[in-house]
Amino acid sequence: MIYAVGIGPGDPDMLPHKTVLLLREADVISGFDTVLSLAEKHFNPNATLISMGYKDQCEKLEQVGKYSREEKKCVVCFMGDVNFSGYEYLERINNSCHEPNPIIIPGISSAQIAASKTLTAFEASVFLTFHKRGDISKDKEFLVAALKLGKAAIIIPLPWDFMPAEISRYLIERGIPPKTKVNIFEHLTWPEEKTYHRTLKTCKEKFSDVSIMVISSIDSQL
Ligand SMILES: C[S@@+](CC[C@H](N)C(=O)[O-])C[C@H]1O[C@@H](n2cnc3c(N)ncnc32)[C@H](O)[C@@H]1O
């Protein structure tokens, strides 16, 4: 059996109890090196660890699939919540483990922490990730349309091509008011967490690849 679990934004105390129990009981725990290091305090000390990087992920996931077919309890860890910007990895689990439909246990997303810090209601916002393979032009159009309708936006940037500075410049070019408020959060819930309050016009610096951006509704600034 394979469980796909969101390990939360980084603070090792921000995992659902269900996920903590699974990590304590797991026979096999796998995920990207950086993600595993955030949750390791909960790991069964006798579990087999399968940590991976971008290049060897398919071959490592094949090993996880093999363990699962041997009746081992396998947990694959995702950053934040599985359901926000996690489906490319989920697809790789499906394809490489040859064990379709892992059980998904949601986690707390960086988007939820960013929303809490900016008092951004989900129902008044759109969620977008540019952190994906392929063409992002439709997502860019969607963002402009949503902001023009008065929605706020919670955005995962694309390192290093479409980061907050490039997103801000693009939105100004597309007619979104330069004074629109923007908050950028680096390493939310990590000890080195940082917050930057900007407008589209003043959002110019280079931020970490572990950052999330919240753009306020243009209606809130009229
Ligand atoms: C592939 S996406 C996965 C997002 C994750 N599933 C979530 O729900 O937060 C990875 C990107 O999410 C953003 N991210 C994840 N955790 C973050 C955190 N603690 N603080 C700021 N941004 C974060 C960063 O932009 C990072 O490069």
Short mmCIF file of C-alpha atoms and ligand atoms in Angstrom, two decimals:
data_model
loop_
_atom_site.label_atom_id
_atom_site.label_comp_id
_atom_site.label_asym_id
_atom_site.label_seq_id
_atom_site.Cartn_x
_atom_site.Cartn_y
_atom_site.Cartn_z
CA MET A 1 0.00 0.00 0.00
CA ILE A 2 1.25 3.48 -0.84
CA TYR A 3 0.17 6.60 1.04
CA ALA A 4 0.81 10.01 -0.51
CA VAL A 5 0.96 12.46 2.39
CA GLY A 6 1.39 16.21 2.61
CA ILE A 7 3.95 16.95 5.31
CA GLY A 8 2.93 20.60 5.62
CA PRO A 9 4.78 23.86 5.03
CA GLY A 10 7.94 22.99 6.98
CA ASP A 11 7.22 23.26 10.70
CA PRO A 12 7.40 19.60 11.81
CA ASP A 13 4.52 20.18 14.23
CA MET A 14 2.14 21.14 11.42
CA LEU A 15 1.27 17.65 10.21
CA PRO A 16 -2.12 15.98 10.62
CA HIS A 17 -2.12 13.41 13.42
CA LYS A 18 -3.06 10.73 10.86
CA THR A 19 0.15 11.46 8.92
CA VAL A 20 2.27 11.38 12.08
CA LEU A 21 0.82 7.94 12.90
CA LEU A 22 1.53 6.68 9.37
CA LEU A 23 5.13 7.93 9.51
CA ARG A 24 5.62 6.22 12.88
CA GLU A 25 4.35 2.89 11.50
CA ALA A 26 5.70 3.01 7.95
CA ASP A 27 8.00 0.29 6.62
CA VAL A 28 9.23 2.57 3.80
CA ILE A 29 9.37 6.38 3.75
CA SER A 30 10.29 8.22 0.59
CA GLY A 31 10.31 11.65 -0.99
CA PHE A 32 12.67 14.40 -2.11
CA ASP A 33 15.67 14.89 0.22
CA THR A 34 14.59 18.42 1.21
CA VAL A 35 11.04 17.32 2.01
CA LEU A 36 12.10 14.32 4.09
CA SER A 37 14.38 16.45 6.24
CA LEU A 38 11.37 18.55 7.31
CA ALA A 39 9.41 15.64 8.78
CA GLU A 40 12.12 13.23 9.93
CA LYS A 41 11.40 13.65 13.63
CA HIS A 42 8.23 11.58 13.08
CA PHE A 43 9.85 8.73 11.13
CA ASN A 44 9.82 5.13 12.31
CA PRO A 45 13.55 4.70 13.09
CA ASN A 46 13.44 1.23 11.54
CA ALA A 47 11.84 2.35 8.27
CA THR A 48 13.74 2.01 5.00
CA LEU A 49 14.36 5.53 3.68
CA ILE A 50 14.23 6.10 -0.06
CA SER A 51 15.23 9.68 -0.68
CA MET A 52 15.38 11.04 -4.20
CA GLY A 53 16.41 14.00 -6.27
CA TYR A 54 14.97 15.32 -9.51
CA LYS A 55 17.11 13.06 -11.71
CA ASP A 56 16.67 9.68 -10.01
CA GLN A 57 13.03 10.04 -8.88
CA CYS A 58 11.56 7.52 -11.35
CA GLU A 59 14.01 4.79 -10.47
CA LYS A 60 13.57 5.44 -6.72
CA LEU A 61 9.77 5.37 -7.06
CA GLU A 62 10.06 2.01 -8.83
CA GLN A 63 11.74 0.70 -5.67
CA VAL A 64 8.82 2.04 -3.59
CA GLY A 65 6.38 0.21 -5.86
CA LYS A 66 8.32 -3.01 -5.40
CA TYR A 67 8.15 -2.71 -1.60
CA SER A 68 4.42 -1.99 -1.81
CA ARG A 69 3.87 -5.21 -3.77
CA GLU A 70 5.73 -7.01 -0.97
CA GLU A 71 2.94 -5.83 1.39
CA LYS A 72 5.08 -3.10 2.98
CA LYS A 73 3.41 0.08 4.22
CA CYS A 74 4.98 2.80 2.06
CA VAL A 75 4.64 6.55 2.60
CA VAL A 76 5.63 9.08 -0.06
CA CYS A 77 6.00 12.59 1.38
CA PHE A 78 4.92 15.74 -0.45
CA MET A 79 5.70 19.33 0.48
CA GLY A 80 2.65 21.17 1.90
CA ASP A 81 -0.55 19.62 0.60
CA VAL A 82 -0.66 16.99 -2.15
CA ASN A 83 -3.49 18.85 -3.88
CA PHE A 84 -1.71 22.13 -4.57
CA SER A 85 1.05 21.89 -7.15
CA GLY A 86 1.60 18.23 -6.31
CA TYR A 87 -0.11 16.35 -9.13
CA GLU A 88 2.94 16.10 -11.41
CA TYR A 89 4.67 14.15 -8.63
CA LEU A 90 1.50 12.14 -8.01
CA GLU A 91 1.47 11.22 -11.70
CA ARG A 92 5.11 10.08 -11.42
CA ILE A 93 4.13 7.89 -8.44
CA ASN A 94 1.33 6.35 -10.49
CA ASN A 95 3.58 5.77 -13.49
CA SER A 96 6.80 4.68 -11.81
CA CYS A 97 5.55 2.69 -8.81
CA HIS A 98 3.19 0.69 -11.01
CA GLU A 99 0.83 0.76 -8.04
CA PRO A 100 -2.00 3.02 -9.12
CA ASN A 101 -4.12 5.22 -6.88
CA PRO A 102 -2.14 5.79 -3.71
CA ILE A 103 -4.19 6.84 -0.70
CA ILE A 104 -3.92 10.61 -0.35
CA ILE A 105 -3.72 12.22 3.08
CA PRO A 106 -3.93 16.02 2.68
CA GLY A 107 -1.54 18.33 4.49
CA ILE A 108 -1.41 22.01 5.35
CA SER A 109 -0.36 23.92 2.27
CA SER A 110 1.94 26.93 2.15
CA ALA A 111 -1.11 28.55 0.50
CA GLN A 112 -3.11 28.17 3.71
CA ILE A 113 -0.39 29.78 5.80
CA ALA A 114 -0.04 32.64 3.29
CA ALA A 115 -3.83 33.10 3.26
CA SER A 116 -3.93 33.24 7.07
CA LYS A 117 -1.18 35.84 7.17
CA THR A 118 -2.91 38.10 4.63
CA LEU A 119 -6.52 37.45 5.69
CA THR A 120 -7.25 36.15 2.21
CA ALA A 121 -10.48 34.15 2.01
CA PHE A 122 -10.20 31.13 -0.29
CA GLU A 123 -13.63 31.81 -1.76
CA ALA A 124 -12.51 35.28 -2.85
CA SER A 125 -9.25 34.05 -4.39
CA VAL A 126 -7.73 31.96 -7.12
CA PHE A 127 -4.84 29.51 -6.62
CA LEU A 128 -2.24 29.22 -9.32
CA THR A 129 0.99 27.37 -9.73
CA PHE A 130 3.52 28.31 -12.38
CA HIS A 131 5.83 25.66 -10.87
CA LYS A 132 5.16 23.07 -13.53
CA ARG A 133 6.39 21.71 -16.81
CA GLY A 134 5.26 23.08 -20.13
CA ASP A 135 3.40 26.10 -21.34
CA ILE A 136 2.14 28.53 -18.68
CA SER A 137 0.56 31.07 -21.04
CA LYS A 138 -3.04 30.03 -20.25
CA ASP A 139 -2.35 30.33 -16.50
CA LYS A 140 -0.99 33.83 -17.06
CA GLU A 141 -4.15 34.81 -18.93
CA PHE A 142 -6.31 33.27 -16.20
CA LEU A 143 -4.46 35.28 -13.55
CA VAL A 144 -5.06 38.57 -15.38
CA ALA A 145 -8.76 37.76 -15.89
CA ALA A 146 -9.23 36.75 -12.23
CA LEU A 147 -7.55 39.90 -10.91
CA LYS A 148 -9.66 42.06 -13.23
CA LEU A 149 -12.75 40.36 -11.75
CA GLY A 150 -11.63 41.49 -8.30
CA LYS A 151 -10.23 38.17 -7.05
CA ALA A 152 -7.13 37.91 -4.90
CA ALA A 153 -4.47 35.44 -6.09
CA ILE A 154 -2.25 32.97 -4.25
CA ILE A 155 0.61 32.05 -6.53
CA ILE A 156 3.50 29.60 -6.58
CA PRO A 157 6.12 31.17 -8.86
CA LEU A 158 8.27 29.33 -11.40
CA PRO A 159 11.97 29.31 -10.45
CA TRP A 160 13.70 31.13 -12.05
CA ASP A 161 11.73 32.24 -15.11
CA PHE A 162 8.50 33.63 -13.67
CA MET A 163 9.30 34.79 -10.17
CA PRO A 164 7.47 37.59 -8.24
CA ALA A 165 9.37 40.39 -10.04
CA GLU A 166 8.55 38.99 -13.50
CA ILE A 167 4.93 38.26 -12.47
CA SER A 168 4.53 41.85 -11.20
CA ARG A 169 6.00 43.37 -14.36
CA TYR A 170 3.78 41.19 -16.53
CA LEU A 171 0.64 42.20 -14.59
CA ILE A 172 1.41 45.91 -14.88
CA GLU A 173 1.91 45.45 -18.64
CA ARG A 174 -1.50 43.74 -18.75
CA GLY A 175 -3.28 46.64 -17.07
CA ILE A 176 -3.39 45.67 -13.39
CA PRO A 177 -2.86 48.82 -11.26
CA PRO A 178 0.82 49.22 -10.21
CA LYS A 179 -0.28 50.13 -6.64
CA THR A 180 -1.88 46.67 -6.18
CA LYS A 181 -0.61 45.16 -2.93
CA VAL A 182 1.62 42.10 -3.05
CA ASN A 183 2.98 39.99 -0.20
CA ILE A 184 5.83 37.56 -0.73
CA PHE A 185 6.59 34.90 1.87
CA GLU A 186 9.85 32.98 1.91
CA HIS A 187 10.22 29.71 3.88
CA LEU A 188 6.87 29.97 5.68
CA THR A 189 6.96 28.31 9.14
CA TRP A 190 10.71 27.57 8.78
CA PRO A 191 13.06 29.26 11.29
CA GLU A 192 14.32 31.54 8.48
CA GLU A 193 10.81 32.68 7.40
CA LYS A 194 10.68 36.15 5.83
CA THR A 195 7.82 38.42 4.72
CA TYR A 196 7.98 41.23 2.16
CA HIS A 197 5.19 43.79 1.70
CA ARG A 198 5.34 45.29 -1.78
CA THR A 199 3.17 46.65 -4.58
CA LEU A 200 3.34 45.41 -8.16
CA LYS A 201 5.46 48.48 -8.91
CA THR A 202 7.96 47.94 -6.07
CA CYS A 203 8.23 44.15 -6.31
CA LYS A 204 11.61 43.99 -8.05
CA GLU A 205 14.05 41.90 -6.06
CA LYS A 206 15.03 38.25 -6.40
CA PHE A 207 13.32 35.94 -3.88
CA SER A 208 14.08 32.40 -2.77
CA ASP A 209 12.71 29.47 -4.78
CA VAL A 210 10.83 28.52 -1.58
CA SER A 211 8.46 31.46 -1.82
CA ILE A 212 4.77 32.09 -2.33
CA MET A 213 3.07 35.29 -3.45
CA VAL A 214 -0.31 36.75 -2.51
CA ILE A 215 -1.76 39.49 -4.70
CA SER A 216 -4.60 41.45 -3.07
CA SER A 217 -7.88 42.12 -4.83
CA ILE A 218 -7.76 45.33 -6.86
CA ASP A 219 -11.22 46.11 -5.41
CA SER A 220 -9.73 46.34 -1.90
CA GLN A 221 -7.53 49.22 -3.03
CA LEU A 222 -10.02 51.50 -4.76
C1 LIG B 1 5.98 21.93 -6.15
S1 LIG B 1 5.36 23.23 -5.18
C2 LIG B 1 4.53 22.33 -3.92
C3 LIG B 1 3.60 23.19 -3.06
C4 LIG B 1 3.04 22.41 -1.89
N1 LIG B 1 2.30 21.24 -2.36
C5 LIG B 1 2.15 23.24 -0.96
O1 LIG B 1 0.98 22.88 -0.77
O2 LIG B 1 2.65 24.21 -0.37
C6 LIG B 1 6.80 23.78 -4.33
C7 LIG B 1 6.78 25.28 -4.17
O3 LIG B 1 5.80 25.65 -3.21
C8 LIG B 1 6.22 26.82 -2.53
N2 LIG B 1 6.33 26.52 -1.10
C9 LIG B 1 6.23 25.32 -0.52
N3 LIG B 1 6.40 25.42 0.82
C10 LIG B 1 6.62 26.72 1.08
C11 LIG B 1 6.87 27.46 2.27
N4 LIG B 1 6.96 26.87 3.46
N5 LIG B 1 7.02 28.80 2.16
C12 LIG B 1 6.95 29.41 0.97
N6 LIG B 1 6.72 28.76 -0.19
C13 LIG B 1 6.56 27.43 -0.14
C14 LIG B 1 7.59 27.20 -3.13
O4 LIG B 1 7.39 28.10 -4.19
C15 LIG B 1 8.08 25.87 -3.65
O5 LIG B 1 9.05 26.01 -4.65
#
